[in-house]
Amino acid sequence: MERIILAVESSCDETAAAVVKNGREVLSNIISSQIPIHERYGGVVPEIASRNHVLNLPGVIDRALLEAGCSFCDLSAIAVTYGPGLVGALLTGVSAAKAIAAARGLPLVAVNHIHGHIAANYIAHPDLKPPFVCLVASGGHSHIVHVKGYTEFEILGRTRDDAAGEAFDKIARVLGLGYPGGPKLEKLAETGNSEAVSFPRVTFGEDCYDFSFSGVKTAVINYIHRQEQLGQEICKADLAASFQRAVVEALTEHTFLAARARNCPVVTLAGGVSANGALRKSFEAAAEKAGAKLYYPPLVLCTDNAAMIGCAGYYLYEQGIFADSALNAVPGLKL
Ligand code: KG4
Ligand code: ZN
């Protein structure tokens, strides 16, 4: 039977809606980015994000249905991100989804945003099935997840402090690159020497795959101050490339160690940071060395979007995991 799901995503600064058929076929994927609005503040202002979601959601949902050639009558369910994320931003999407579900008598599916990022890989790779190990690296989280089933997860490693994307954004700001920092830092790093400066790597013992990125961040800032005190010029491109190498190497090494420990020959990437070319290359090299199969989503499915929420929502729907009108936003939701 055909299952058509309308999905809504509003956990941070993207207002998004998508229509997804049978989990993996994306009929529409509308993303309204608020980057131009937040750019002048150098980062996402939560209150402004919420207000713009309220303004954008009706139009984004209408467009998603229109582009998919669907009406509310064709839908099997509404899926929505209910956490983790900014509480006000999440609430706008949750409220919209609950209103549609109530008005149209449709089942409501509550989706964890991290589950959504992992599911982006199912859309991009029709042959991909669990089990596999996935690195979810974005602005809010850096998790190594053992995906045991479509709705069954075990966290093998996580960051103890900053998320990888957060570190990219902070260093980009220090280097005066502006917001959003990740892509801008990557671009600058392309012209730099990644061996120019050696930054510390943090590990927590043999069987621990956790990350720490705040030390690298402080080391970069200290390096800049030291050079300034010495009156020496800083090559921003070298610094960006060296910082990127430190983060990419940590993400790659820990993920492949975790996959090896679980005897898992399939590795995937997800989340905004997986748009990073250096990270993809590093994962490709590591996968080849380990004899593992590597999957990652196309750029549009790496960063926040609603198609991935529709896909994750489909698997929850299939297992009869529904929410009701008491659904609330959970900003600190765990996987
Ligand atoms: O998944 P996402 O859109 O939102 C969250 O769930 O957080 O990820 C956004 C994060 C930001 O920190 C952004 O700087 C980072 O992903 N990012 C990148 C790149 N593109 C986005 N980081 C490094 N290189 C990139 N090319
Ligand atoms: Zn995200």
CSV table of C-alpha atoms and ligand atoms in Angstrom, one decimal:
chain,number,residue,atom,x,y,z
A,1,MET,CA,0.0,0.0,0.0
A,2,GLU,CA,1.2,3.5,-0.8
A,3,ARG,CA,2.2,5.6,2.2
A,4,ILE,CA,2.5,9.3,1.6
A,5,ILE,CA,4.0,11.3,4.4
A,6,LEU,CA,4.1,15.1,4.8
A,7,ALA,CA,7.1,16.0,6.9
A,8,VAL,CA,7.9,19.3,8.7
A,9,GLU,CA,11.3,20.3,10.1
A,10,SER,CA,12.0,23.6,12.0
A,11,SER,CA,14.6,22.7,14.7
A,12,CYS,CA,17.0,25.4,13.9
A,13,ASP,CA,17.2,28.0,11.1
A,14,GLU,CA,15.7,26.1,8.2
A,15,THR,CA,11.9,26.0,7.7
A,16,ALA,CA,11.3,22.9,5.7
A,17,ALA,CA,8.5,20.7,4.5
A,18,ALA,CA,8.6,17.6,2.2
A,19,VAL,CA,6.4,14.9,0.8
A,20,VAL,CA,7.9,11.4,0.8
A,21,LYS,CA,6.3,8.3,-0.7
A,22,ASN,CA,7.0,4.9,0.8
A,23,GLY,CA,9.9,6.2,2.9
A,24,ARG,CA,12.5,6.7,0.2
A,25,GLU,CA,10.8,8.5,-2.8
A,26,VAL,CA,11.0,12.2,-2.3
A,27,LEU,CA,8.1,13.9,-4.1
A,28,SER,CA,9.0,17.4,-2.9
A,29,ASN,CA,11.6,18.8,-0.6
A,30,ILE,CA,11.2,22.5,0.2
A,31,ILE,CA,13.8,24.3,2.3
A,32,SER,CA,13.4,28.0,3.2
A,33,SER,CA,16.8,29.0,4.7
A,34,GLN,CA,17.0,31.9,7.2
A,35,ILE,CA,20.7,32.4,6.6
A,36,PRO,CA,20.3,35.9,5.2
A,37,ILE,CA,18.3,36.9,8.2
A,38,HIS,CA,20.8,35.6,10.8
A,39,GLU,CA,24.0,36.5,8.9
A,40,ARG,CA,24.2,40.0,10.3
A,41,TYR,CA,24.2,38.6,13.9
A,42,GLY,CA,27.0,36.1,13.2
A,43,GLY,CA,24.8,33.2,14.3
A,44,VAL,CA,21.2,32.0,14.8
A,45,VAL,CA,19.1,34.2,17.0
A,46,PRO,CA,16.6,31.7,18.5
A,47,GLU,CA,13.7,34.2,18.9
A,48,ILE,CA,14.1,35.5,15.4
A,49,ALA,CA,14.3,31.9,14.0
A,50,SER,CA,11.0,31.0,15.7
A,51,ARG,CA,9.2,34.1,14.4
A,52,ASN,CA,10.3,33.4,10.9
A,53,HIS,CA,9.3,29.8,11.1
A,54,VAL,CA,5.8,31.0,12.0
A,55,LEU,CA,5.8,33.2,8.9
A,56,ASN,CA,7.3,30.7,6.6
A,57,LEU,CA,5.6,27.4,7.6
A,58,PRO,CA,2.2,27.8,5.8
A,59,GLY,CA,3.8,28.8,2.5
A,60,VAL,CA,6.5,26.1,2.7
A,61,ILE,CA,4.0,23.4,3.5
A,62,ASP,CA,1.7,24.6,0.6
A,63,ARG,CA,4.6,24.5,-1.8
A,64,ALA,CA,5.7,21.0,-0.7
A,65,LEU,CA,2.1,19.7,-1.4
A,66,LEU,CA,1.8,21.6,-4.7
A,67,GLU,CA,5.2,20.4,-6.0
A,68,ALA,CA,4.4,16.8,-5.0
A,69,GLY,CA,1.0,17.1,-6.8
A,70,CYS,CA,-0.8,16.1,-3.5
A,71,SER,CA,-3.5,17.5,-1.3
A,72,PHE,CA,-4.1,16.8,2.4
A,73,CYS,CA,-6.5,14.0,1.3
A,74,ASP,CA,-3.7,12.0,-0.2
A,75,LEU,CA,-1.6,11.9,3.0
A,76,SER,CA,-1.2,8.8,5.2
A,77,ALA,CA,0.5,10.8,8.1
A,78,ILE,CA,2.3,13.9,9.3
A,79,ALA,CA,5.8,13.6,10.5
A,80,VAL,CA,7.5,16.3,12.5
A,81,THR,CA,10.9,16.9,14.2
A,82,TYR,CA,10.2,17.3,18.0
A,83,GLY,CA,13.8,17.5,19.1
A,84,PRO,CA,16.7,18.1,19.6
A,85,GLY,CA,16.9,21.7,18.7
A,86,LEU,CA,15.9,25.2,19.7
A,87,VAL,CA,12.8,24.9,21.8
A,88,GLY,CA,10.9,27.9,20.2
A,89,ALA,CA,11.8,26.8,16.7
A,90,LEU,CA,10.8,23.2,17.3
A,91,LEU,CA,7.4,24.3,18.8
A,92,THR,CA,6.4,26.1,15.6
A,93,GLY,CA,6.8,22.9,13.5
A,94,VAL,CA,5.2,20.7,16.2
A,95,SER,CA,2.2,23.1,16.5
A,96,ALA,CA,1.7,23.2,12.7
A,97,ALA,CA,1.9,19.4,12.5
A,98,LYS,CA,-0.5,18.8,15.4
A,99,ALA,CA,-2.9,21.3,13.8
A,100,ILE,CA,-2.9,19.5,10.5
A,101,ALA,CA,-3.2,16.1,12.1
A,102,ALA,CA,-6.2,17.2,14.2
A,103,ALA,CA,-7.9,19.1,11.3
A,104,ARG,CA,-7.5,16.2,8.8
A,105,GLY,CA,-7.7,13.3,11.2
A,106,LEU,CA,-4.2,12.1,10.3
A,107,PRO,CA,-1.8,10.1,12.4
A,108,LEU,CA,1.1,12.1,13.9
A,109,VAL,CA,4.6,10.8,13.9
A,110,ALA,CA,7.3,12.4,16.1
A,111,VAL,CA,10.8,12.2,14.7
A,112,ASN,CA,14.1,12.7,16.4
A,113,HIS,CA,16.2,15.1,14.3
A,114,ILE,CA,19.3,12.9,14.6
A,115,HIS,CA,17.3,9.9,13.4
A,116,GLY,CA,16.3,12.1,10.4
A,117,HIS,CA,19.9,12.8,9.6
A,118,ILE,CA,20.7,9.1,9.6
A,119,ALA,CA,17.7,8.4,7.3
A,120,ALA,CA,18.9,10.9,4.7
A,121,ASN,CA,21.2,8.0,3.6
A,122,TYR,CA,18.2,5.7,2.8
A,123,ILE,CA,16.8,8.3,0.4
A,124,ALA,CA,20.1,8.6,-1.4
A,125,HIS,CA,21.0,4.9,-1.4
A,126,PRO,CA,18.0,2.6,-2.1
A,127,ASP,CA,20.1,-0.5,-1.4
A,128,LEU,CA,21.2,0.6,2.1
A,129,LYS,CA,19.7,-1.3,5.0
A,130,PRO,CA,20.7,-1.5,8.7
A,131,PRO,CA,23.0,-2.6,10.4
A,132,PHE,CA,25.6,0.1,9.8
A,133,VAL,CA,27.7,2.6,11.7
A,134,CYS,CA,26.8,6.2,11.1
A,135,LEU,CA,28.8,9.4,12.0
A,136,VAL,CA,26.2,12.1,12.6
A,137,ALA,CA,28.2,15.4,12.6
A,138,SER,CA,26.3,18.6,12.6
A,139,GLY,CA,26.1,22.0,14.4
A,140,GLY,CA,24.4,20.5,17.4
A,141,HIS,CA,25.7,16.9,17.7
A,142,SER,CA,28.6,14.6,16.9
A,143,HIS,CA,27.6,11.0,17.4
A,144,ILE,CA,28.9,7.7,16.3
A,145,VAL,CA,25.7,5.6,16.0
A,146,HIS,CA,25.4,1.8,15.6
A,147,VAL,CA,22.2,1.7,13.5
A,148,LYS,CA,20.9,-1.8,14.4
A,149,GLY,CA,17.5,-1.4,12.8
A,150,TYR,CA,15.4,1.3,11.2
A,151,THR,CA,14.4,2.5,14.6
A,152,GLU,CA,17.0,0.9,16.8
A,153,PHE,CA,20.2,2.7,17.8
A,154,GLU,CA,23.2,2.4,20.0
A,155,ILE,CA,25.5,5.4,20.6
A,156,LEU,CA,29.1,4.2,20.3
A,157,GLY,CA,30.7,7.7,20.8
A,158,ARG,CA,29.7,11.3,21.3
A,159,THR,CA,31.3,14.6,21.8
A,160,ARG,CA,32.1,15.5,25.4
A,161,ASP,CA,31.9,19.3,24.7
A,162,ASP,CA,31.4,21.1,21.3
A,163,ALA,CA,29.8,19.5,18.3
A,164,ALA,CA,32.1,19.3,15.2
A,165,GLY,CA,30.0,21.9,13.3
A,166,GLU,CA,29.9,24.2,16.3
A,167,ALA,CA,33.7,24.1,16.3
A,168,PHE,CA,33.8,24.9,12.6
A,169,ASP,CA,31.4,27.8,13.2
A,170,LYS,CA,33.4,29.2,16.1
A,171,ILE,CA,36.8,29.0,14.4
A,172,ALA,CA,35.2,30.6,11.2
A,173,ARG,CA,34.0,33.4,13.4
A,174,VAL,CA,37.5,33.9,15.0
A,175,LEU,CA,39.0,34.0,11.5
A,176,GLY,CA,36.4,36.6,10.5
A,177,LEU,CA,34.7,34.4,7.9
A,178,GLY,CA,31.1,35.0,9.1
A,179,TYR,CA,28.1,32.8,9.4
A,180,PRO,CA,27.5,30.0,8.5
A,181,GLY,CA,31.1,29.1,9.2
A,182,GLY,CA,31.5,25.5,8.1
A,183,PRO,CA,31.3,25.9,4.3
A,184,LYS,CA,33.3,29.2,4.4
A,185,LEU,CA,36.1,27.6,6.5
A,186,GLU,CA,36.2,24.6,4.1
A,187,LYS,CA,36.6,27.0,1.1
A,188,LEU,CA,39.4,28.9,2.8
A,189,ALA,CA,41.1,25.6,3.8
A,190,GLU,CA,41.3,24.5,0.2
A,191,THR,CA,44.0,27.1,-0.4
A,192,GLY,CA,46.0,26.3,2.8
A,193,ASN,CA,48.5,23.8,4.0
A,194,SER,CA,46.9,21.4,6.4
A,195,GLU,CA,50.4,20.4,7.8
A,196,ALA,CA,51.3,24.0,8.7
A,197,VAL,CA,50.2,23.8,12.4
A,198,SER,CA,49.8,20.7,14.5
A,199,PHE,CA,46.8,20.8,16.9
A,200,PRO,CA,46.1,18.4,19.8
A,201,ARG,CA,44.0,15.3,19.4
A,202,VAL,CA,42.0,14.2,22.4
A,203,THR,CA,41.3,10.5,23.1
A,204,PHE,CA,39.7,8.9,26.2
A,205,GLY,CA,41.2,5.5,26.2
A,206,GLU,CA,41.2,2.4,24.0
A,207,ASP,CA,37.6,1.4,23.9
A,208,CYS,CA,36.2,4.9,24.0
A,209,TYR,CA,35.2,6.6,20.8
A,210,ASP,CA,34.1,9.9,22.3
A,211,PHE,CA,35.3,13.3,20.8
A,212,SER,CA,36.4,16.5,22.3
A,213,PHE,CA,36.6,19.6,20.1
A,214,SER,CA,36.9,22.4,22.6
A,215,GLY,CA,40.6,21.7,23.1
A,216,VAL,CA,41.3,22.2,19.3
A,217,LYS,CA,39.2,25.3,19.3
A,218,THR,CA,41.2,26.8,22.3
A,219,ALA,CA,44.5,25.8,20.7
A,220,VAL,CA,43.6,27.7,17.5
A,221,ILE,CA,42.6,30.8,19.5
A,222,ASN,CA,45.8,30.6,21.6
A,223,TYR,CA,47.9,30.2,18.4
A,224,ILE,CA,46.4,33.3,16.9
A,225,HIS,CA,47.0,35.3,20.1
A,226,ARG,CA,50.6,34.1,20.3
A,227,GLN,CA,51.4,35.0,16.7
A,228,GLU,CA,49.8,38.4,17.3
A,229,GLN,CA,52.0,39.0,20.4
A,230,LEU,CA,55.1,38.0,18.4
A,231,GLY,CA,54.0,40.4,15.7
A,232,GLN,CA,53.9,37.6,13.2
A,233,GLU,CA,51.4,37.4,10.4
A,234,ILE,CA,48.9,34.6,10.5
A,235,CYS,CA,48.1,32.7,7.3
A,236,LYS,CA,44.4,32.2,7.8
A,237,ALA,CA,44.2,29.5,5.0
A,238,ASP,CA,46.9,27.4,6.7
A,239,LEU,CA,45.2,27.8,10.0
A,240,ALA,CA,41.8,26.8,8.6
A,241,ALA,CA,43.3,23.8,6.8
A,242,SER,CA,45.2,22.6,9.9
A,243,PHE,CA,42.1,23.0,12.1
A,244,GLN,CA,40.0,21.1,9.6
A,245,ARG,CA,42.6,18.3,9.4
A,246,ALA,CA,42.5,17.9,13.2
A,247,VAL,CA,38.7,17.7,13.3
A,248,VAL,CA,38.5,15.5,10.2
A,249,GLU,CA,41.1,13.0,11.5
A,250,ALA,CA,39.4,12.7,14.9
A,251,LEU,CA,36.0,12.1,13.2
A,252,THR,CA,37.5,9.5,10.8
A,253,GLU,CA,39.7,7.6,13.3
A,254,HIS,CA,37.1,7.3,16.0
A,255,THR,CA,34.3,6.2,13.6
A,256,PHE,CA,36.3,3.5,11.9
A,257,LEU,CA,37.7,2.2,15.2
A,258,ALA,CA,34.1,2.0,16.5
A,259,ALA,CA,33.0,0.2,13.3
A,260,ARG,CA,35.9,-2.2,13.5
A,261,ALA,CA,35.1,-3.0,17.2
A,262,ARG,CA,31.5,-3.8,16.1
A,263,ASN,CA,32.6,-5.8,13.1
A,264,CYS,CA,30.5,-3.6,11.0
A,265,PRO,CA,31.6,-3.4,7.3
A,266,VAL,CA,29.2,-0.6,6.4
A,267,VAL,CA,29.8,3.0,7.4
A,268,THR,CA,27.7,6.1,6.6
A,269,LEU,CA,28.0,9.9,7.1
A,270,ALA,CA,25.2,12.3,8.0
A,271,GLY,CA,24.6,15.8,9.2
A,272,GLY,CA,25.7,19.2,8.0
A,273,VAL,CA,29.4,18.6,8.5
A,274,SER,CA,29.2,15.6,6.2
A,275,ALA,CA,28.9,18.2,3.4
A,276,ASN,CA,32.6,18.8,4.0
A,277,GLY,CA,34.8,17.6,1.1
A,278,ALA,CA,37.9,16.9,3.2
A,279,LEU,CA,35.8,14.7,5.6
A,280,ARG,CA,34.3,12.8,2.7
A,281,LYS,CA,37.8,12.2,1.2
A,282,SER,CA,39.2,11.1,4.5
A,283,PHE,CA,36.2,8.7,5.0
A,284,GLU,CA,36.7,7.3,1.5
A,285,ALA,CA,40.4,6.6,2.2
A,286,ALA,CA,39.6,5.0,5.6
A,287,ALA,CA,36.9,2.9,4.1
A,288,GLU,CA,39.1,1.6,1.3
A,289,LYS,CA,41.8,0.8,3.9
A,290,ALA,CA,39.3,-1.0,6.1
A,291,GLY,CA,37.6,-2.8,3.2
A,292,ALA,CA,34.4,-1.1,4.3
A,293,LYS,CA,31.5,0.1,2.2
A,294,LEU,CA,30.9,3.9,2.6
A,295,TYR,CA,27.7,5.8,2.0
A,296,TYR,CA,26.9,9.5,2.3
A,297,PRO,CA,24.0,11.7,1.2
A,298,PRO,CA,24.2,14.4,-1.5
A,299,LEU,CA,24.8,17.9,-0.1
A,300,VAL,CA,21.1,18.9,-0.1
A,301,LEU,CA,20.3,16.0,2.2
A,302,CYS,CA,23.3,16.5,4.5
A,303,THR,CA,22.1,19.8,6.0
A,304,ASP,CA,18.7,20.2,7.6
A,305,ASN,CA,15.7,19.3,5.4
A,306,ALA,CA,12.3,17.7,5.8
A,307,ALA,CA,12.7,14.8,3.4
A,308,MET,CA,15.0,13.0,5.9
A,309,ILE,CA,12.3,13.5,8.5
A,310,GLY,CA,9.7,12.0,6.2
A,311,CYS,CA,11.9,9.0,5.6
A,312,ALA,CA,12.6,8.4,9.3
A,313,GLY,CA,8.9,9.0,10.0
A,314,TYR,CA,7.9,6.3,7.5
A,315,TYR,CA,9.8,3.7,9.5
A,316,LEU,CA,8.2,4.8,12.7
A,317,TYR,CA,4.8,4.7,11.0
A,318,GLU,CA,5.5,1.2,9.7
A,319,GLN,CA,6.2,0.1,13.3
A,320,GLY,CA,3.1,1.8,14.6
A,321,ILE,CA,5.0,4.3,16.7
A,322,PHE,CA,2.7,7.4,16.8
A,323,ALA,CA,2.5,10.6,18.8
A,324,ASP,CA,-0.7,12.3,19.9
A,325,SER,CA,-2.0,15.8,20.5
A,326,ALA,CA,0.1,16.0,23.8
A,327,LEU,CA,3.3,16.0,21.7
A,328,ASN,CA,5.7,18.7,22.9
A,329,ALA,CA,9.1,20.0,21.7
A,330,VAL,CA,12.0,18.3,23.5
A,331,PRO,CA,15.1,20.5,23.0
A,332,GLY,CA,17.5,18.1,24.6
A,333,LEU,CA,16.0,14.9,23.1
A,334,LYS,CA,18.4,12.0,23.0
A,335,LEU,CA,18.5,9.4,20.3
B,1,KG4,O1,22.8,19.4,10.1
B,1,KG4,P1,22.8,20.9,10.1
B,1,KG4,O2,22.3,21.6,8.9
B,1,KG4,O3,22.1,21.5,11.4
B,1,KG4,C1,22.2,20.9,12.6
B,1,KG4,O4,21.5,19.9,12.9
B,1,KG4,O5,23.0,21.4,13.4
B,1,KG4,O6,24.4,21.3,10.3
B,1,KG4,C2,24.8,22.6,10.3
B,1,KG4,C3,26.3,22.5,10.7
B,1,KG4,C4,26.9,23.9,10.9
B,1,KG4,O7,27.6,23.9,12.1
B,1,KG4,C5,27.7,24.1,9.6
B,1,KG4,O8,28.8,25.0,9.8
B,1,KG4,C6,28.1,22.7,9.4
B,1,KG4,O9,27.0,21.9,9.6
B,1,KG4,N1,28.6,22.6,7.9
B,1,KG4,C7,29.8,22.3,7.6
B,1,KG4,C8,29.8,22.4,6.1
B,1,KG4,N2,28.5,22.6,5.7
B,1,KG4,C9,27.8,22.8,6.8
B,1,KG4,N3,30.9,22.1,8.3
B,1,KG4,C10,32.1,21.9,7.6
B,1,KG4,N4,32.2,21.9,6.2
B,1,KG4,C11,31.1,22.1,5.5
B,1,KG4,N5,31.1,22.1,4.2
B,2,ZN,ZN,20.5,19.0,11.6
